Short mmCIF file of C-alpha atoms in Angstrom, two decimals:
data_model
loop_
_atom_site.label_atom_id
_atom_site.label_comp_id
_atom_site.label_asym_id
_atom_site.label_seq_id
_atom_site.Cartn_x
_atom_site.Cartn_y
_atom_site.Cartn_z
CA MET C 1206 -12.28 5.62 -12.93
CA PRO C 1207 -11.85 6.11 -16.53
CA SER C 1208 -13.40 3.27 -19.12
CA SER C 1209 -11.09 0.55 -19.38
CA ALA C 1210 -11.19 0.94 -23.13
CA GLU C 1211 -9.82 4.42 -22.86
CA LEU C 1212 -7.19 3.53 -21.03
CA LYS C 1213 -6.63 0.07 -23.41
CA GLU C 1214 -6.20 2.51 -26.20
CA MET C 1215 -4.12 4.73 -24.17
CA LEU C 1216 -1.69 1.58 -23.54
CA ARG C 1217 -2.01 0.30 -27.25
CA LYS C 1218 -0.35 3.50 -28.33
CA ALA C 1219 2.51 3.80 -25.91
CA LEU C 1220 3.36 -0.38 -25.78
CA PRO C 1221 5.60 0.03 -29.00
CA ASP C 1222 8.05 2.00 -27.43
CA LEU C 1223 8.25 -0.01 -23.88
CA ASP C 1224 9.37 -3.40 -22.63
CA LEU C 1225 6.33 -4.10 -20.70
CA ILE C 1226 3.50 -2.53 -19.00
CA ILE C 1227 2.29 -3.47 -15.50
CA ALA C 1228 -1.74 -3.04 -15.15
CA TRP C 1229 -4.47 -5.13 -13.78
CA GLY C 1230 -5.68 -8.38 -15.50
CA LYS C 1231 -8.44 -11.13 -15.29
CA GLY C 1232 -8.28 -13.36 -11.95
CA ARG C 1233 -9.76 -16.51 -11.04
CA ASP C 1234 -13.18 -14.33 -10.47
CA ALA C 1235 -14.26 -10.65 -10.93
CA LEU C 1236 -13.37 -10.01 -7.24
CA HIS C 1237 -9.99 -11.35 -7.77
CA ALA C 1238 -7.90 -9.31 -10.34
CA SER C 1239 -4.28 -10.32 -10.79
CA PRO C 1240 -1.17 -8.11 -11.71
CA LEU C 1241 -0.89 -8.08 -15.81
CA PHE C 1242 2.26 -7.44 -17.39
CA ILE C 1243 1.30 -6.42 -20.60
CA ARG C 1244 4.34 -7.15 -23.19
CA LYS C 1245 2.34 -7.50 -26.71
CA GLU C 1246 -0.81 -6.24 -28.17
CA GLU C 1247 -3.04 -9.16 -27.36
CA ASP C 1248 -1.95 -8.93 -23.54
CA LEU C 1249 -4.61 -5.97 -23.51
CA GLU C 1250 -7.48 -8.25 -24.03
CA ASP C 1251 -6.90 -9.41 -20.23
CA LEU C 1252 -6.88 -5.80 -19.06
CA VAL C 1253 -9.48 -4.82 -16.33
CA LEU C 1254 -10.07 -1.89 -14.48
CA GLY C 1255 -12.43 -1.31 -11.24
CA PRO C 1256 -12.93 -1.80 -7.89
CA SER C 1257 -11.28 -5.14 -7.48
CA CYS C 1258 -7.77 -3.60 -8.63
CA VAL C 1259 -6.51 -3.91 -5.11
CA HIS C 1260 -2.54 -4.58 -5.96
CA ASN C 1261 0.07 -1.67 -5.37
CA LEU C 1262 1.88 -2.61 -8.87
CA ALA C 1263 4.67 -0.04 -7.89
CA ARG C 1264 5.99 -3.07 -5.96
CA TYR C 1265 7.27 -4.82 -8.92
CA LEU C 1266 9.43 -1.82 -9.92
CA PRO C 1267 12.58 -2.05 -8.26
CA ASP C 1268 13.21 -5.47 -9.82
CA LEU C 1269 12.73 -3.95 -13.38
CA LYS C 1270 15.28 -1.19 -12.98
CA GLY C 1271 17.19 -0.74 -16.63
CA LYS C 1272 13.85 -1.74 -18.52
CA LYS C 1273 11.72 0.56 -20.07
CA VAL C 1274 8.27 0.21 -18.20
CA GLY C 1275 4.93 1.50 -18.08
CA ILE C 1276 2.74 1.48 -15.33
CA VAL C 1277 -0.87 2.22 -14.21
CA VAL C 1278 -1.55 3.67 -10.85
CA LYS C 1279 -4.11 5.00 -8.42
CA GLY C 1280 -3.58 7.97 -6.23
CA CYS C 1281 -2.30 5.72 -3.32
CA ASP C 1282 -0.03 3.51 -5.85
CA SER C 1283 1.45 6.84 -7.37
CA ARG C 1284 2.96 7.99 -3.76
CA THR C 1285 4.65 4.68 -3.94
CA VAL C 1286 6.35 5.75 -7.13
CA ILE C 1287 7.17 9.08 -6.01
CA GLU C 1288 8.91 7.61 -3.01
CA LEU C 1289 10.66 5.13 -4.82
CA LEU C 1290 11.99 7.64 -7.18
CA GLN C 1291 13.01 10.04 -4.26
CA GLU C 1292 15.43 7.04 -3.04
CA ASP C 1293 16.52 6.76 -6.53
CA LEU C 1294 15.17 2.79 -6.61
CA ILE C 1295 13.98 3.71 -10.11
CA SER C 1296 14.74 5.65 -12.72
CA ARG C 1297 12.59 8.62 -14.02
CA GLU C 1298 13.94 8.19 -17.54
CA ASP C 1299 12.65 4.78 -18.06
CA LEU C 1300 9.24 4.82 -16.36
CA THR C 1301 5.92 6.06 -18.04
CA ILE C 1302 3.21 6.55 -15.71
CA PHE C 1303 -0.33 5.98 -16.65
CA GLY C 1304 -2.56 7.83 -13.84
CA PHE C 1305 -6.52 7.90 -13.57
CA HIS C 1306 -8.92 9.13 -10.94
CA CYS C 1307 -9.68 6.36 -8.33
CA ASP C 1308 -13.31 5.94 -6.80
CA GLY C 1309 -11.69 3.41 -4.24
CA VAL C 1310 -11.42 -0.43 -4.35
CA VAL C 1311 -12.79 -3.16 -2.12
CA SER C 1312 -11.59 -5.19 0.62
CA THR C 1313 -11.74 -8.72 -0.98
CA ALA C 1314 -11.61 -9.97 2.24
CA LYS C 1315 -14.35 -8.22 3.79
CA LEU C 1316 -16.20 -9.15 0.64
CA GLN C 1317 -15.45 -12.65 0.47
CA HIS C 1318 -16.51 -13.03 4.32
CA LEU C 1319 -20.15 -11.47 3.40
CA LEU C 1320 -20.57 -13.40 0.51
CA GLU C 1321 -19.19 -16.86 2.27
CA GLY C 1322 -16.82 -17.57 -0.57
CA ALA C 1323 -18.98 -17.21 -3.57
CA GLN C 1324 -17.46 -16.88 -7.07
CA VAL C 1325 -18.06 -13.00 -8.01
CA ASP C 1326 -19.00 -12.50 -11.80
CA LYS C 1327 -19.02 -8.76 -11.67
CA ILE C 1328 -18.39 -6.52 -9.35
CA GLU C 1329 -19.05 -2.86 -9.47
CA MET C 1330 -18.83 0.66 -6.84
CA ASP C 1331 -20.19 3.63 -7.02
CA SER C 1332 -20.46 6.47 -4.60
CA THR C 1333 -22.68 4.76 -1.82
CA LYS C 1334 -22.71 1.00 -2.43
CA VAL C 1335 -20.76 -1.95 -3.71
CA HIS C 1336 -22.80 -4.27 -6.16
CA ALA C 1337 -21.34 -7.78 -6.29
CA THR C 1338 -22.93 -10.04 -8.89
CA CYS C 1339 -23.19 -14.09 -8.19
CA GLY C 1340 -24.49 -16.12 -10.87
CA ASP C 1341 -28.41 -14.48 -11.10
CA LYS C 1342 -27.97 -12.70 -7.66
CA VAL C 1343 -26.89 -9.02 -7.42
CA HIS C 1344 -25.74 -8.41 -3.74
CA ASP C 1345 -25.80 -4.67 -2.55
CA PHE C 1346 -23.56 -3.65 0.34
CA PRO C 1347 -22.82 -0.17 1.70
CA ARG C 1348 -19.40 1.49 0.89
CA GLU C 1349 -18.15 2.34 3.78
CA GLN C 1350 -18.99 -1.83 4.62
CA VAL C 1351 -16.69 -3.39 1.86
CA ALA C 1352 -14.23 -0.85 0.64
CA ALA C 1353 -10.75 -0.98 1.88
CA ASP C 1354 -10.43 0.83 5.10
CA LYS C 1355 -7.56 3.14 3.30
CA CYS C 1356 -10.26 4.15 0.59
CA LEU C 1357 -12.52 5.69 3.17
CA THR C 1358 -10.15 8.21 4.22
CA CYS C 1359 -8.48 8.66 1.17
CA PRO C 1360 -7.01 12.36 0.37
CA TYR C 1361 -5.54 11.82 -3.11
CA PRO C 1362 -7.86 10.00 -5.21
CA ASP C 1363 -5.64 10.77 -8.42
CA ALA C 1364 -2.86 9.94 -9.37
CA LEU C 1365 -0.14 12.59 -8.17
CA ILE C 1366 2.55 11.92 -10.89
CA SER C 1367 1.83 10.77 -14.18
CA ASP C 1368 2.91 11.13 -18.32
CA GLU C 1369 -0.69 10.60 -19.51
CA PHE C 1370 -3.85 10.34 -17.61
CA ALA C 1371 -6.97 8.50 -18.09
CA GLY C 1372 -10.17 10.10 -17.64
CA SER C 1373 -11.09 13.46 -15.85
CA LYS C 1374 -9.11 14.80 -12.42
CA ALA C 1375 -10.57 15.52 -9.04
CA PRO C 1376 -9.68 17.49 -6.48
CA ALA C 1377 -7.55 16.47 -3.70
CA LYS C 1378 -9.66 16.18 -0.57
CA GLY C 1379 -6.50 17.37 1.47
CA THR C 1380 -5.01 15.19 4.39
CA ASP C 1381 -6.35 15.07 8.03
CA PRO C 1382 -3.71 12.85 9.81
CA GLU C 1383 -5.86 12.24 12.51
CA ALA C 1384 -8.57 10.74 10.50
CA ARG C 1385 -6.88 7.71 9.56
CA CYS C 1386 -7.61 4.38 10.91
CA LYS C 1387 -10.61 2.83 13.21
CA THR C 1388 -8.35 0.31 14.70
CA LEU C 1389 -5.45 2.83 15.53
CA GLU C 1390 -8.02 5.20 17.36
CA GLU C 1391 -9.30 2.17 19.28
CA LEU C 1392 -5.26 1.58 20.05
CA GLU C 1393 -4.54 4.74 21.24
CA ASP C 1394 -7.62 4.87 23.60
CA MET C 1395 -6.42 1.86 25.39
CA SER C 1396 -3.66 1.89 28.34
CA LEU C 1397 -0.44 0.76 27.66
CA GLU C 1398 -1.20 -2.56 29.15
CA GLU C 1399 -4.22 -3.40 27.24
CA ARG C 1400 -2.43 -2.60 24.25
CA PHE C 1401 0.46 -4.63 24.79
CA GLN C 1402 -2.41 -7.24 25.33
CA PHE C 1403 -3.62 -6.68 22.14
CA TRP C 1404 -0.65 -7.06 20.13
CA GLU C 1405 0.35 -9.98 21.98
CA LYS C 1406 -3.30 -11.43 20.94
CA GLU C 1407 -2.84 -10.43 17.41
CA MET C 1408 0.69 -11.73 17.32
CA SER C 1409 0.00 -15.13 18.17
CA ARG C 1410 -1.86 -15.71 15.33
CA CYS C 1411 0.92 -14.77 13.08
CA LEU C 1412 2.56 -17.49 10.89
CA ARG C 1413 5.89 -15.76 10.23
CA CYS C 1414 5.13 -16.03 6.59
CA TYR C 1415 6.90 -12.58 5.85
CA ALA C 1416 3.93 -12.05 3.08
CA CYS C 1417 4.23 -8.35 4.80
CA ARG C 1418 7.37 -7.73 4.25
CA ASN C 1419 7.47 -9.05 0.69
CA SER C 1420 4.71 -7.20 -0.74
CA CYS C 1421 5.69 -4.01 0.54
CA PRO C 1422 6.70 -2.14 -1.98
CA LEU C 1423 9.38 -0.03 0.11
CA CYS C 1424 11.13 -3.09 1.44
CA VAL C 1425 13.63 -3.45 -0.76
CA CYS C 1426 16.49 -4.91 1.22
CA ARG C 1427 15.52 -8.41 1.29
CA ASP C 1428 19.08 -9.66 0.99
CA HIS C 1429 20.06 -8.19 4.35
CA CYS C 1430 16.73 -8.52 5.77
CA ALA C 1431 16.94 -8.60 9.76
CA ALA C 1432 14.40 -11.42 9.82
CA ASP C 1433 17.03 -13.38 8.04
CA SER C 1434 20.53 -12.48 9.29
CA ARG C 1435 22.22 -14.67 11.50
CA GLU C 1436 25.35 -12.20 12.06
CA PRO C 1437 24.16 -10.30 13.60
CA HIS C 1438 21.05 -12.26 15.07
CA TRP C 1439 18.34 -10.00 15.31
CA ILE C 1440 15.30 -12.28 15.56
CA SER C 1441 15.16 -15.90 16.90
CA GLN C 1442 13.25 -18.45 15.50
CA ASP C 1443 11.29 -18.67 19.27
CA ASP C 1444 7.61 -18.80 18.11
CA SER C 1445 6.61 -16.26 20.57
CA PRO C 1446 4.27 -13.55 20.01
CA ARG C 1447 6.73 -11.09 21.19
CA GLU C 1448 9.75 -11.92 19.00
CA LYS C 1449 7.11 -11.82 16.08
CA LEU C 1450 6.16 -8.16 17.17
CA MET C 1451 9.86 -7.45 17.52
CA PHE C 1452 10.07 -8.11 13.61
CA GLN C 1453 7.21 -5.67 12.85
CA ILE C 1454 8.37 -3.00 14.65
CA MET C 1455 11.74 -2.83 12.90
CA HIS C 1456 9.62 -3.30 9.88
CA VAL C 1457 7.58 -0.26 11.09
CA PHE C 1458 10.77 1.80 11.95
CA HIS C 1459 12.74 0.87 8.73
CA THR C 1460 9.89 2.42 6.43
CA ALA C 1461 9.42 5.37 8.71
CA GLY C 1462 8.81 8.67 6.76
CA ARG C 1463 8.61 6.47 3.96
CA CYS C 1464 5.37 4.50 4.26
CA THR C 1465 2.86 5.56 2.04
CA GLU C 1466 -0.22 3.73 3.69
CA CYS C 1467 -0.78 1.75 0.39
CA GLY C 1468 -1.97 -0.96 2.76
CA GLU C 1469 -0.28 -3.98 0.90
CA CYS C 1470 1.25 -5.27 4.00
CA GLU C 1471 -2.40 -5.97 5.85
CA ARG C 1472 -3.50 -6.84 2.71
CA ALA C 1473 -1.33 -9.81 2.22
CA CYS C 1474 -1.25 -11.01 5.83
CA PRO C 1475 -3.14 -14.41 5.67
CA VAL C 1476 -4.25 -14.34 9.10
CA GLY C 1477 -5.65 -10.64 8.65
CA ILE C 1478 -3.80 -8.93 11.55
CA PRO C 1479 -4.43 -5.24 11.40
CA LEU C 1480 -0.42 -4.21 10.78
CA LEU C 1481 -1.36 -0.82 8.84
CA SER C 1482 -2.25 0.56 12.30
CA LEU C 1483 1.58 0.31 13.21
CA ARG C 1484 2.39 2.18 10.02
CA GLN C 1485 -0.07 4.87 10.62
CA LYS C 1486 1.06 5.27 13.85
CA MET C 1487 4.44 6.02 12.99
CA ASN C 1488 3.37 8.35 9.97
CA ARG C 1489 1.30 10.62 12.79
CA GLU C 1490 4.61 10.91 14.53
CA VAL C 1491 6.55 11.72 11.56
CA LYS C 1492 3.70 14.06 10.16
CA ARG C 1493 3.64 15.94 13.89
CA ILE C 1494 7.74 16.46 14.01
CA PHE C 1495 8.96 16.68 10.73
CA ASP C 1496 5.74 18.07 8.83
CA TYR C 1497 6.18 15.52 6.17
CA GLU C 1498 4.11 13.30 4.12
CA ALA C 1499 5.46 10.20 2.08
CA GLY C 1500 5.22 10.64 -1.54
CA THR C 1501 3.60 13.62 -1.96
CA ASP C 1502 6.28 15.90 -3.15
CA ILE C 1503 8.77 14.22 -5.82
CA GLU C 1504 11.22 17.34 -4.82
CA ALA C 1505 11.29 16.64 -1.18
CA THR C 1506 13.68 14.54 0.64
CA PRO C 1507 12.44 12.06 3.11
CA PRO C 1508 13.08 13.35 6.95
CA LEU C 1509 14.94 10.14 8.02
CA LEU C 1510 17.12 10.37 4.87
CA CYS C 1511 18.92 13.66 5.31
CA PHE C 1512 20.39 15.44 8.12
CA LYS C 1513 19.67 19.05 9.87
CA LYS C 1514 21.99 20.20 12.46
CA GLU C 1515 18.55 21.51 14.26
CA GLU C 1516 14.88 20.42 13.99
CA GLU C 1517 12.28 22.60 14.62
CA ASN C 1518 10.00 20.55 16.53
CA ILE C 1519 12.85 18.56 18.49
CA LYS C 1520 13.95 20.44 21.25
CA GLU C 1521 17.06 20.18 22.75
CA ARG C 1522 17.27 17.87 25.77
CA SER C 1523 19.41 19.20 28.86
CA TRP C 1524 21.19 16.44 30.54
#
């Protein structure tokens, strides 16, 4: 990652021409950075850049359409920006993108559990370890133990789209669609019955708070959400695992061919349901059938947003 001073100076120069810049700022401690909305130069003093910058800030862009907005993006966040541009949900002319090379972010849930809720005063990540300072004690953890799962297999550490780039770029590592998620691998090794039992158990913990929906940067039709519709009445208020799973499956299909696997749905879940694995499974199928990976090519059209008379990998069924 570049230094926060370098990024801060870049944002300072651009700020007079923008209504606001979205970045990350100080939270309640060093582990919990928060979205920062920079409207004046003094706001830049709260800017932070590091492994605690977990939020996908592109989530705010559709609500700011029509304003001149700057946004700071990691590689995974930039894929969401591309997808939003492809769907005309934001305007490229109104957007200034500040990209950088990301070394990965931490899972706040994993670290909080390991640190037993202690306040973190400083956090750093290198290629092998994460160093968390709590008071006068420094805790060292293997990077694989506390990094966000998505970072362990991230193929795009650099922002894929940017107007200005802070720091140095690194070569893309390429994509291995078969090496995405440990939970997904475990699920695919289960029988159909075992898999269904797994999801019934997970969904029994669901609070139906819809934090997963509200944090998803590509779930933009909240005024017409199936979870709230009474005409037609897609989902009942029955507090059953199957009814909760019904919503998740609908959400997966809603984001099919669009999900950039930013992981915000899973990060926002207050009870830790592994929601990302459902999206990753769908992405595998989209890759297999359409050879498409969301948010990597701004000139492409998501496969489920266009029509072809014949698809190469879908064979005509004889009835």
